[in-house]
Amino acid sequence: MDQAHRLYRGFMRGRRRRAVISLVFPSVLFAQSGDISGVVRSQGGLGIARAKVSATCTPETAETDELGAFSLSGVSQGCRLAVAAEGFETAMYTVNGLSQRIEVVIAIDRLRQTVTVLASSPLVNSNPELSTTIDTRTLSQVPSSTRDINRFAMLDPRVRNTSSLGTDGVYGTRLAANSQLFRFTQYQMDGLSNYEPALGNGPQQVLSIASVAEYKVLVHQYGAEYGRSSAGIISAITRTGGEDWHGEVFSFLRPSGIQAAPPLSLFRVPNERFMWGGAAGGPISRSWHAFASLEGNQQTRGAFIQSPVPSFYPGHQTQYFGLVNLDWRQDERLSFYLRLNGHSTVGDNPNDAVGGFVQASAARRDSGQNVGFQVTHRRLVSRSVLNELRMGAAKSVPQSYYALHPQTQVVRQSYSTEGLSDYFDQRVITWQVSERVLWQRGSHSLQVGGDFIRNKMRDVSTSLYGSYVMSAGPPHIGEIPLRYTQTFGAAPVRYGDTLASWFVQDDLKLVPRLTLNLGVRHEYQSTTHDSNNVAPRLGFAWDVFGGGRTVFRGGAGVYYDQVFLQVVRGALQQGPDSLQATYTLPYGVTGFPVFPNSLTAPPTGAGDRRDLALYSPHRLNPYSGQFTFGVQRVLGEEWTLSANVSHMLSRKQLRTLDLNAPSLFVRTGPGQLQSAMDADATRPYEAYGRVSVRAVSLAENTGSSRYSAFDVQIAKRFTRRFQLMAHYLYSSSITYVFFTGGPNTGVPSDWGNRGIDERGPSDFHQRHRMTAQGIVDLPMSLQFTFYSIAASGLPVNPLTGVDNNGDSNLLDRPVGFGRNSFRAPSQSTMDLSLTKKLNITQQVRAELRLEGTNLINRSNILRVNAIYGDRLIASPTFLQPIAGLANTDPGRQWQVGLRITY
């Protein structure tokens, strides 16, 4: 017995020699006998290997095995436990429970994100939030035709793409969570805001997959430390160097000749993409660690033009990503972190701006860039108090483009769009500082913090020529335009906003099996006039039977949205004092140009009526009240089953109000038209100040929406050579308006009726949505990975295609139809990869990979022809698919890759 005890003590001393970072773990329960056993996991459910568990009441220590399991003896009541795991944040806890097997869930350290994980485990999480964490194994193994990090957010079915899966650039992100507006989805990077405040299309700073250590999607019941979004938050944590040097180099090639033709195309088009990159990290000295990554891609992609003559337009794009991280750690009490990063993209047909009905004469050249830095200072003030200070800045060009062949635009609905003469350039600078204090005392884990953000924008836009809108279909003898729009002058504008917030949050272990999350948050945005944006949060997680195998969780809270500054920009560029003036002329008014010519000067007479956009003096922040309830159960030792219900009731939603709208025009059947002159005669104002006006638009906070959902997920941790996650969502989303900030959004069919006829599904709502992904290790060092999506079709808003009420908008619906009363076809896709692993040396390994996306070559249609026609029976072309990458997902694509790790 003594010999066995000596062998055990020698074994434990050897394990303790491994260097790890001391990390105090909250909320452990111990046995009356003094023995504790359990498992250490990350927030994403990954078992943490080689984590050191120690206690202040005993000299004994333990180290987790490859599955994250540990045991420790000699622990008494009131003892402080510590878990030492490289790459995770510090916290403290005093033991105050009874004997049982415990589960240790620790947060990743933003200063050290290189984590060694040898086994994953999706066992129950004691956190009330509903979220999905995508770990490095999934990021590196799941197939991705574009290596766009934001695509991985769609592993959670509560997040969906609002554009094609093949799109790129800022418009290629546009992720909508819980059927809410994509501009309300927030982004974070290393604990600071990464939201692009001008357009709100996606993250301000773009990261490559190789530079990300953890990617997390929060969709419901997140704590008070998170804010500025009622829809969801997507958080990325970048990698830093570890205690040993590790790295990778990779290359992927999509050869053009073997790719499937685009959906609806009558022939194949060029489709080639070359992606390359590398990353490395490790210690520079005892105190300094570094990580760097560089990635690039070049592509040539043909866009199918379906009408009037089938053809294709070649497009090209080049992108580069770079990141450098440095961190310095004096000891366990003081550390410092610096990140520098940048991105650049240039293309001549982004997201197939030419394609479908859009002709080559409308081509443009786009570019976007961003550079940023972040400094983080972290100090352990005492054994129970931790202070974190973060400062960062970013300078970006979210979008800049110009027409390649400036000319008058002619839009023939459902047939062709010819010409473009726009120029647009936008610049954004963001400064921010954030601080939080974490205090562990007894059963309380308290956080107090706040942040301050300053955004400054400058942009200029102009258009050399105007735009005609014609009736649906091909040109015919005697055709006349429906309307003509032209903007005169260039308007360089400067604007911005200031945001500030503070929060208090307490994660309280009320009793050994019940955890409460109590918090309150206050937010301020200078461009709104809300001073009472107080957001309380309450969440709970109850371990029903003990042992961490069945957990009920839920909660409720209030969540406010950050208003994107596109609405401010519109008021500056189209306000009564702007240097720019936009005129929309219905056919037949005085001053209407001779088709297809443009005006050389602003119109006079009856045509001299401008369209204005005003800034509301009472603009508010939209908000939602939410509650969630769910259960998660361990099945055996490898599987979990979870189910959740959630409900959101949103208020103060933005919608467009025309202060000078014509009176209600009542229609009882097809073919009923009111001329623009008759409609103008019913407008309440002929002038606004000294400006003759037609439409006077104002973004107001009178919209509302309701969202309810049920989701169920089954998952298996990575054991016995495979892992699996399948997640199904059933939801309902009802809104009275859907305002995106762009032209003709939030506009009703008739200004005199904005009630029940405008009630309908959210523009991005899919009633059914399911995702699944898995990894399987096969014999002969082969690995099989798959990722699939299946979903209902998107809503379609039927239109007559003519201006029935004479208000100059072409958003009139046929009599008897509500908003979004039709659906596009359902969607499904399957991506697969097969990897062969080769050991070159003991430390160097190669991976040969074959990836296929949309292997079933399904034509997933996002946008269809919405012109029903002003008739009793729908037009033959109604609901017919529209080609082009902006309207359909790509067809089947193959790529091969080589990845070398060391």
JSON list of C-alpha atoms in Angstrom, two decimals, residues 391-542:
[
{"chain": "A", "resi": 391, "resn": "MET", "atom": "CA", "xyz": [-8.75, 50.51, -25.50]},
{"chain": "A", "resi": 392, "resn": "GLY", "atom": "CA", "xyz": [-9.05, 50.25, -29.26]},
{"chain": "A", "resi": 393, "resn": "ALA", "atom": "CA", "xyz": [-9.47, 52.13, -32.51]},
{"chain": "A", "resi": 394, "resn": "ALA", "atom": "CA", "xyz": [-10.38, 51.26, -36.08]},
{"chain": "A", "resi": 395, "resn": "LYS", "atom": "CA", "xyz": [-10.33, 53.14, -39.36]},
{"chain": "A", "resi": 396, "resn": "SER", "atom": "CA", "xyz": [-12.33, 51.67, -42.19]},
{"chain": "A", "resi": 397, "resn": "VAL", "atom": "CA", "xyz": [-13.78, 52.17, -45.63]},
{"chain": "A", "resi": 398, "resn": "PRO", "atom": "CA", "xyz": [-16.99, 50.09, -45.39]},
{"chain": "A", "resi": 399, "resn": "GLN", "atom": "CA", "xyz": [-17.84, 50.76, -49.02]},
{"chain": "A", "resi": 400, "resn": "SER", "atom": "CA", "xyz": [-16.45, 52.74, -51.91]},
{"chain": "A", "resi": 401, "resn": "TYR", "atom": "CA", "xyz": [-17.52, 52.32, -55.52]},
{"chain": "A", "resi": 402, "resn": "TYR", "atom": "CA", "xyz": [-17.96, 54.07, -58.85]},
{"chain": "A", "resi": 403, "resn": "ALA", "atom": "CA", "xyz": [-19.70, 53.21, -62.12]},
{"chain": "A", "resi": 404, "resn": "LEU", "atom": "CA", "xyz": [-17.38, 51.79, -64.76]},
{"chain": "A", "resi": 405, "resn": "HIS", "atom": "CA", "xyz": [-19.51, 53.09, -67.63]},
{"chain": "A", "resi": 406, "resn": "PRO", "atom": "CA", "xyz": [-21.47, 56.14, -66.37]},
{"chain": "A", "resi": 407, "resn": "GLN", "atom": "CA", "xyz": [-24.77, 56.51, -68.22]},
{"chain": "A", "resi": 408, "resn": "THR", "atom": "CA", "xyz": [-28.48, 57.02, -67.67]},
{"chain": "A", "resi": 409, "resn": "GLN", "atom": "CA", "xyz": [-30.13, 54.05, -65.97]},
{"chain": "A", "resi": 410, "resn": "VAL", "atom": "CA", "xyz": [-33.20, 52.34, -67.41]},
{"chain": "A", "resi": 411, "resn": "VAL", "atom": "CA", "xyz": [-34.99, 49.78, -65.23]},
{"chain": "A", "resi": 412, "resn": "ARG", "atom": "CA", "xyz": [-37.48, 47.51, -66.98]},
{"chain": "A", "resi": 413, "resn": "GLN", "atom": "CA", "xyz": [-39.04, 45.55, -64.14]},
{"chain": "A", "resi": 414, "resn": "SER", "atom": "CA", "xyz": [-38.59, 41.78, -64.40]},
{"chain": "A", "resi": 415, "resn": "TYR", "atom": "CA", "xyz": [-36.65, 42.20, -67.61]},
{"chain": "A", "resi": 416, "resn": "SER", "atom": "CA", "xyz": [-33.45, 44.31, -67.46]},
{"chain": "A", "resi": 417, "resn": "THR", "atom": "CA", "xyz": [-31.53, 47.07, -65.67]},
{"chain": "A", "resi": 418, "resn": "GLU", "atom": "CA", "xyz": [-29.17, 49.04, -67.87]},
{"chain": "A", "resi": 419, "resn": "GLY", "atom": "CA", "xyz": [-26.73, 51.78, -66.94]},
{"chain": "A", "resi": 420, "resn": "LEU", "atom": "CA", "xyz": [-25.37, 53.29, -63.72]},
{"chain": "A", "resi": 421, "resn": "SER", "atom": "CA", "xyz": [-23.74, 56.63, -62.93]},
{"chain": "A", "resi": 422, "resn": "ASP", "atom": "CA", "xyz": [-23.30, 56.52, -59.12]},
{"chain": "A", "resi": 423, "resn": "TYR", "atom": "CA", "xyz": [-20.21, 57.36, -57.10]},
{"chain": "A", "resi": 424, "resn": "PHE", "atom": "CA", "xyz": [-20.01, 56.66, -53.36]},
{"chain": "A", "resi": 425, "resn": "ASP", "atom": "CA", "xyz": [-17.15, 56.78, -50.86]},
{"chain": "A", "resi": 426, "resn": "GLN", "atom": "CA", "xyz": [-17.46, 56.36, -47.09]},
{"chain": "A", "resi": 427, "resn": "ARG", "atom": "CA", "xyz": [-14.87, 56.61, -44.28]},
{"chain": "A", "resi": 428, "resn": "VAL", "atom": "CA", "xyz": [-15.35, 55.65, -40.62]},
{"chain": "A", "resi": 429, "resn": "ILE", "atom": "CA", "xyz": [-13.15, 56.15, -37.55]},
{"chain": "A", "resi": 430, "resn": "THR", "atom": "CA", "xyz": [-14.05, 54.51, -34.24]},
{"chain": "A", "resi": 431, "resn": "TRP", "atom": "CA", "xyz": [-12.43, 55.04, -30.83]},
{"chain": "A", "resi": 432, "resn": "GLN", "atom": "CA", "xyz": [-13.49, 53.10, -27.78]},
{"chain": "A", "resi": 433, "resn": "VAL", "atom": "CA", "xyz": [-12.51, 52.31, -24.21]},
{"chain": "A", "resi": 434, "resn": "SER", "atom": "CA", "xyz": [-13.97, 49.65, -21.93]},
{"chain": "A", "resi": 435, "resn": "GLU", "atom": "CA", "xyz": [-13.33, 48.70, -18.32]},
{"chain": "A", "resi": 436, "resn": "ARG", "atom": "CA", "xyz": [-14.74, 46.09, -16.02]},
{"chain": "A", "resi": 437, "resn": "VAL", "atom": "CA", "xyz": [-14.01, 44.88, -12.50]},
{"chain": "A", "resi": 438, "resn": "LEU", "atom": "CA", "xyz": [-14.66, 41.27, -11.48]},
{"chain": "A", "resi": 439, "resn": "TRP", "atom": "CA", "xyz": [-15.08, 40.53, -7.78]},
{"chain": "A", "resi": 440, "resn": "GLN", "atom": "CA", "xyz": [-15.46, 37.04, -6.34]},
{"chain": "A", "resi": 441, "resn": "ARG", "atom": "CA", "xyz": [-16.85, 36.83, -2.81]},
{"chain": "A", "resi": 442, "resn": "GLY", "atom": "CA", "xyz": [-18.40, 33.68, -1.41]},
{"chain": "A", "resi": 443, "resn": "SER", "atom": "CA", "xyz": [-21.23, 32.55, -3.69]},
{"chain": "A", "resi": 444, "resn": "HIS", "atom": "CA", "xyz": [-21.24, 35.85, -5.61]},
{"chain": "A", "resi": 445, "resn": "SER", "atom": "CA", "xyz": [-19.36, 36.50, -8.86]},
{"chain": "A", "resi": 446, "resn": "LEU", "atom": "CA", "xyz": [-19.90, 40.22, -9.41]},
{"chain": "A", "resi": 447, "resn": "GLN", "atom": "CA", "xyz": [-19.01, 42.26, -12.50]},
{"chain": "A", "resi": 448, "resn": "VAL", "atom": "CA", "xyz": [-19.19, 46.05, -12.79]},
{"chain": "A", "resi": 449, "resn": "GLY", "atom": "CA", "xyz": [-18.17, 47.81, -16.00]},
{"chain": "A", "resi": 450, "resn": "GLY", "atom": "CA", "xyz": [-18.88, 50.21, -18.79]},
{"chain": "A", "resi": 451, "resn": "ASP", "atom": "CA", "xyz": [-17.66, 51.49, -22.13]},
{"chain": "A", "resi": 452, "resn": "PHE", "atom": "CA", "xyz": [-17.43, 54.63, -24.23]},
{"chain": "A", "resi": 453, "resn": "ILE", "atom": "CA", "xyz": [-17.45, 54.69, -28.06]},
{"chain": "A", "resi": 454, "resn": "ARG", "atom": "CA", "xyz": [-16.98, 57.58, -30.47]},
{"chain": "A", "resi": 455, "resn": "ASN", "atom": "CA", "xyz": [-17.81, 57.11, -34.18]},
{"chain": "A", "resi": 456, "resn": "LYS", "atom": "CA", "xyz": [-16.92, 59.68, -36.85]},
{"chain": "A", "resi": 457, "resn": "MET", "atom": "CA", "xyz": [-18.06, 59.34, -40.47]},
{"chain": "A", "resi": 458, "resn": "ARG", "atom": "CA", "xyz": [-17.36, 61.16, -43.69]},
{"chain": "A", "resi": 459, "resn": "ASP", "atom": "CA", "xyz": [-18.82, 60.24, -47.03]},
{"chain": "A", "resi": 460, "resn": "VAL", "atom": "CA", "xyz": [-19.63, 61.72, -50.40]},
{"chain": "A", "resi": 461, "resn": "SER", "atom": "CA", "xyz": [-22.00, 60.55, -53.09]},
{"chain": "A", "resi": 462, "resn": "THR", "atom": "CA", "xyz": [-23.12, 61.81, -56.44]},
{"chain": "A", "resi": 463, "resn": "SER", "atom": "CA", "xyz": [-24.85, 60.65, -59.59]},
{"chain": "A", "resi": 464, "resn": "LEU", "atom": "CA", "xyz": [-24.08, 62.09, -63.00]},
{"chain": "A", "resi": 465, "resn": "TYR", "atom": "CA", "xyz": [-27.30, 61.00, -64.67]},
{"chain": "A", "resi": 466, "resn": "GLY", "atom": "CA", "xyz": [-30.82, 59.96, -63.74]},
{"chain": "A", "resi": 467, "resn": "SER", "atom": "CA", "xyz": [-32.85, 56.74, -63.70]},
{"chain": "A", "resi": 468, "resn": "TYR", "atom": "CA", "xyz": [-36.04, 55.70, -65.52]},
{"chain": "A", "resi": 469, "resn": "VAL", "atom": "CA", "xyz": [-38.40, 53.00, -64.28]},
{"chain": "A", "resi": 470, "resn": "MET", "atom": "CA", "xyz": [-40.49, 51.32, -66.97]},
{"chain": "A", "resi": 471, "resn": "SER", "atom": "CA", "xyz": [-43.39, 48.89, -66.72]},
{"chain": "A", "resi": 472, "resn": "ALA", "atom": "CA", "xyz": [-42.67, 45.17, -66.34]},
{"chain": "A", "resi": 473, "resn": "GLY", "atom": "CA", "xyz": [-41.50, 43.17, -69.33]},
{"chain": "A", "resi": 474, "resn": "PRO", "atom": "CA", "xyz": [-39.66, 43.90, -72.58]},
{"chain": "A", "resi": 475, "resn": "PRO", "atom": "CA", "xyz": [-39.84, 47.23, -74.41]},
{"chain": "A", "resi": 476, "resn": "HIS", "atom": "CA", "xyz": [-42.79, 47.72, -76.73]},
{"chain": "A", "resi": 477, "resn": "ILE", "atom": "CA", "xyz": [-44.10, 50.27, -79.19]},
{"chain": "A", "resi": 478, "resn": "GLY", "atom": "CA", "xyz": [-45.54, 53.30, -77.48]},
{"chain": "A", "resi": 479, "resn": "GLU", "atom": "CA", "xyz": [-44.12, 52.48, -74.03]},
{"chain": "A", "resi": 480, "resn": "ILE", "atom": "CA", "xyz": [-43.81, 55.34, -71.58]},
{"chain": "A", "resi": 481, "resn": "PRO", "atom": "CA", "xyz": [-41.76, 55.56, -68.36]},
{"chain": "A", "resi": 482, "resn": "LEU", "atom": "CA", "xyz": [-43.57, 55.24, -65.04]},
{"chain": "A", "resi": 483, "resn": "ARG", "atom": "CA", "xyz": [-41.27, 57.69, -63.29]},
{"chain": "A", "resi": 484, "resn": "TYR", "atom": "CA", "xyz": [-37.89, 59.40, -63.48]},
{"chain": "A", "resi": 485, "resn": "THR", "atom": "CA", "xyz": [-35.47, 60.11, -60.61]},
{"chain": "A", "resi": 486, "resn": "GLN", "atom": "CA", "xyz": [-32.37, 62.28, -60.67]},
{"chain": "A", "resi": 487, "resn": "THR", "atom": "CA", "xyz": [-30.08, 63.65, -57.99]},
{"chain": "A", "resi": 488, "resn": "PHE", "atom": "CA", "xyz": [-28.23, 66.90, -58.54]},
{"chain": "A", "resi": 489, "resn": "GLY", "atom": "CA", "xyz": [-25.05, 67.96, -56.77]},
{"chain": "A", "resi": 490, "resn": "ALA", "atom": "CA", "xyz": [-22.46, 66.20, -54.63]},
{"chain": "A", "resi": 491, "resn": "ALA", "atom": "CA", "xyz": [-22.92, 66.21, -50.87]},
{"chain": "A", "resi": 492, "resn": "PRO", "atom": "CA", "xyz": [-19.84, 65.59, -48.71]},
{"chain": "A", "resi": 493, "resn": "VAL", "atom": "CA", "xyz": [-21.27, 65.09, -45.24]},
{"chain": "A", "resi": 494, "resn": "ARG", "atom": "CA", "xyz": [-19.73, 64.57, -41.81]},
{"chain": "A", "resi": 495, "resn": "TYR", "atom": "CA", "xyz": [-21.63, 62.96, -38.97]},
{"chain": "A", "resi": 496, "resn": "GLY", "atom": "CA", "xyz": [-21.15, 60.57, -36.09]},
{"chain": "A", "resi": 497, "resn": "ASP", "atom": "CA", "xyz": [-22.37, 59.55, -32.69]},
{"chain": "A", "resi": 498, "resn": "THR", "atom": "CA", "xyz": [-21.26, 58.87, -29.15]},
{"chain": "A", "resi": 499, "resn": "LEU", "atom": "CA", "xyz": [-22.28, 55.77, -27.23]},
{"chain": "A", "resi": 500, "resn": "ALA", "atom": "CA", "xyz": [-21.83, 54.94, -23.56]},
{"chain": "A", "resi": 501, "resn": "SER", "atom": "CA", "xyz": [-23.02, 52.19, -21.27]},
{"chain": "A", "resi": 502, "resn": "TRP", "atom": "CA", "xyz": [-22.61, 50.78, -17.79]},
{"chain": "A", "resi": 503, "resn": "PHE", "atom": "CA", "xyz": [-23.69, 47.49, -16.27]},
{"chain": "A", "resi": 504, "resn": "VAL", "atom": "CA", "xyz": [-23.77, 45.52, -13.04]},
{"chain": "A", "resi": 505, "resn": "GLN", "atom": "CA", "xyz": [-24.06, 41.75, -13.08]},
{"chain": "A", "resi": 506, "resn": "ASP", "atom": "CA", "xyz": [-24.01, 39.13, -10.34]},
{"chain": "A", "resi": 507, "resn": "ASP", "atom": "CA", "xyz": [-23.78, 35.41, -11.00]},
{"chain": "A", "resi": 508, "resn": "LEU", "atom": "CA", "xyz": [-25.09, 34.07, -7.72]},
{"chain": "A", "resi": 509, "resn": "LYS", "atom": "CA", "xyz": [-25.00, 30.47, -6.53]},
{"chain": "A", "resi": 510, "resn": "LEU", "atom": "CA", "xyz": [-28.21, 30.74, -4.50]},
{"chain": "A", "resi": 511, "resn": "VAL", "atom": "CA", "xyz": [-28.14, 27.09, -3.43]},
{"chain": "A", "resi": 512, "resn": "PRO", "atom": "CA", "xyz": [-25.76, 24.36, -4.60]},
{"chain": "A", "resi": 513, "resn": "ARG", "atom": "CA", "xyz": [-27.97, 23.39, -7.57]},
{"chain": "A", "resi": 514, "resn": "LEU", "atom": "CA", "xyz": [-29.42, 26.81, -8.50]},
{"chain": "A", "resi": 515, "resn": "THR", "atom": "CA", "xyz": [-27.53, 29.63, -10.19]},
{"chain": "A", "resi": 516, "resn": "LEU", "atom": "CA", "xyz": [-29.04, 33.07, -10.73]},
{"chain": "A", "resi": 517, "resn": "ASN", "atom": "CA", "xyz": [-27.83, 35.67, -13.20]},
{"chain": "A", "resi": 518, "resn": "LEU", "atom": "CA", "xyz": [-28.93, 39.14, -12.04]},
{"chain": "A", "resi": 519, "resn": "GLY", "atom": "CA", "xyz": [-28.01, 42.25, -13.97]},
{"chain": "A", "resi": 520, "resn": "VAL", "atom": "CA", "xyz": [-28.97, 45.70, -15.12]},
{"chain": "A", "resi": 521, "resn": "ARG", "atom": "CA", "xyz": [-27.60, 47.75, -17.99]},
{"chain": "A", "resi": 522, "resn": "HIS", "atom": "CA", "xyz": [-28.00, 51.34, -19.14]},
{"chain": "A", "resi": 523, "resn": "GLU", "atom": "CA", "xyz": [-27.21, 52.54, -22.67]},
{"chain": "A", "resi": 524, "resn": "TYR", "atom": "CA", "xyz": [-26.89, 55.97, -24.27]},
{"chain": "A", "resi": 525, "resn": "GLN", "atom": "CA", "xyz": [-26.64, 56.96, -27.94]},
{"chain": "A", "resi": 526, "resn": "SER", "atom": "CA", "xyz": [-26.23, 60.63, -28.86]},
{"chain": "A", "resi": 527, "resn": "THR", "atom": "CA", "xyz": [-28.20, 60.41, -32.11]},
{"chain": "A", "resi": 528, "resn": "THR", "atom": "CA", "xyz": [-31.35, 59.31, -30.29]},
{"chain": "A", "resi": 529, "resn": "HIS", "atom": "CA", "xyz": [-33.23, 61.06, -27.56]},
{"chain": "A", "resi": 530, "resn": "ASP", "atom": "CA", "xyz": [-33.61, 58.19, -25.10]},
{"chain": "A", "resi": 531, "resn": "SER", "atom": "CA", "xyz": [-32.28, 58.84, -21.61]},
{"chain": "A", "resi": 532, "resn": "ASN", "atom": "CA", "xyz": [-34.07, 55.95, -19.92]},
{"chain": "A", "resi": 533, "resn": "ASN", "atom": "CA", "xyz": [-32.64, 52.95, -21.77]},
{"chain": "A", "resi": 534, "resn": "VAL", "atom": "CA", "xyz": [-32.46, 50.78, -18.65]},
{"chain": "A", "resi": 535, "resn": "ALA", "atom": "CA", "xyz": [-32.27, 47.07, -19.41]},
{"chain": "A", "resi": 536, "resn": "PRO", "atom": "CA", "xyz": [-32.80, 44.65, -16.48]},
{"chain": "A", "resi": 537, "resn": "ARG", "atom": "CA", "xyz": [-31.80, 41.00, -16.91]},
{"chain": "A", "resi": 538, "resn": "LEU", "atom": "CA", "xyz": [-32.72, 37.90, -14.91]},
{"chain": "A", "resi": 539, "resn": "GLY", "atom": "CA", "xyz": [-31.64, 34.37, -15.69]},
{"chain": "A", "resi": 540, "resn": "PHE", "atom": "CA", "xyz": [-31.52, 31.05, -13.87]},
{"chain": "A", "resi": 541, "resn": "ALA", "atom": "CA", "xyz": [-30.05, 27.58, -14.29]},
{"chain": "A", "resi": 542, "resn": "TRP", "atom": "CA", "xyz": [-31.30, 24.75, -12.06]}
]
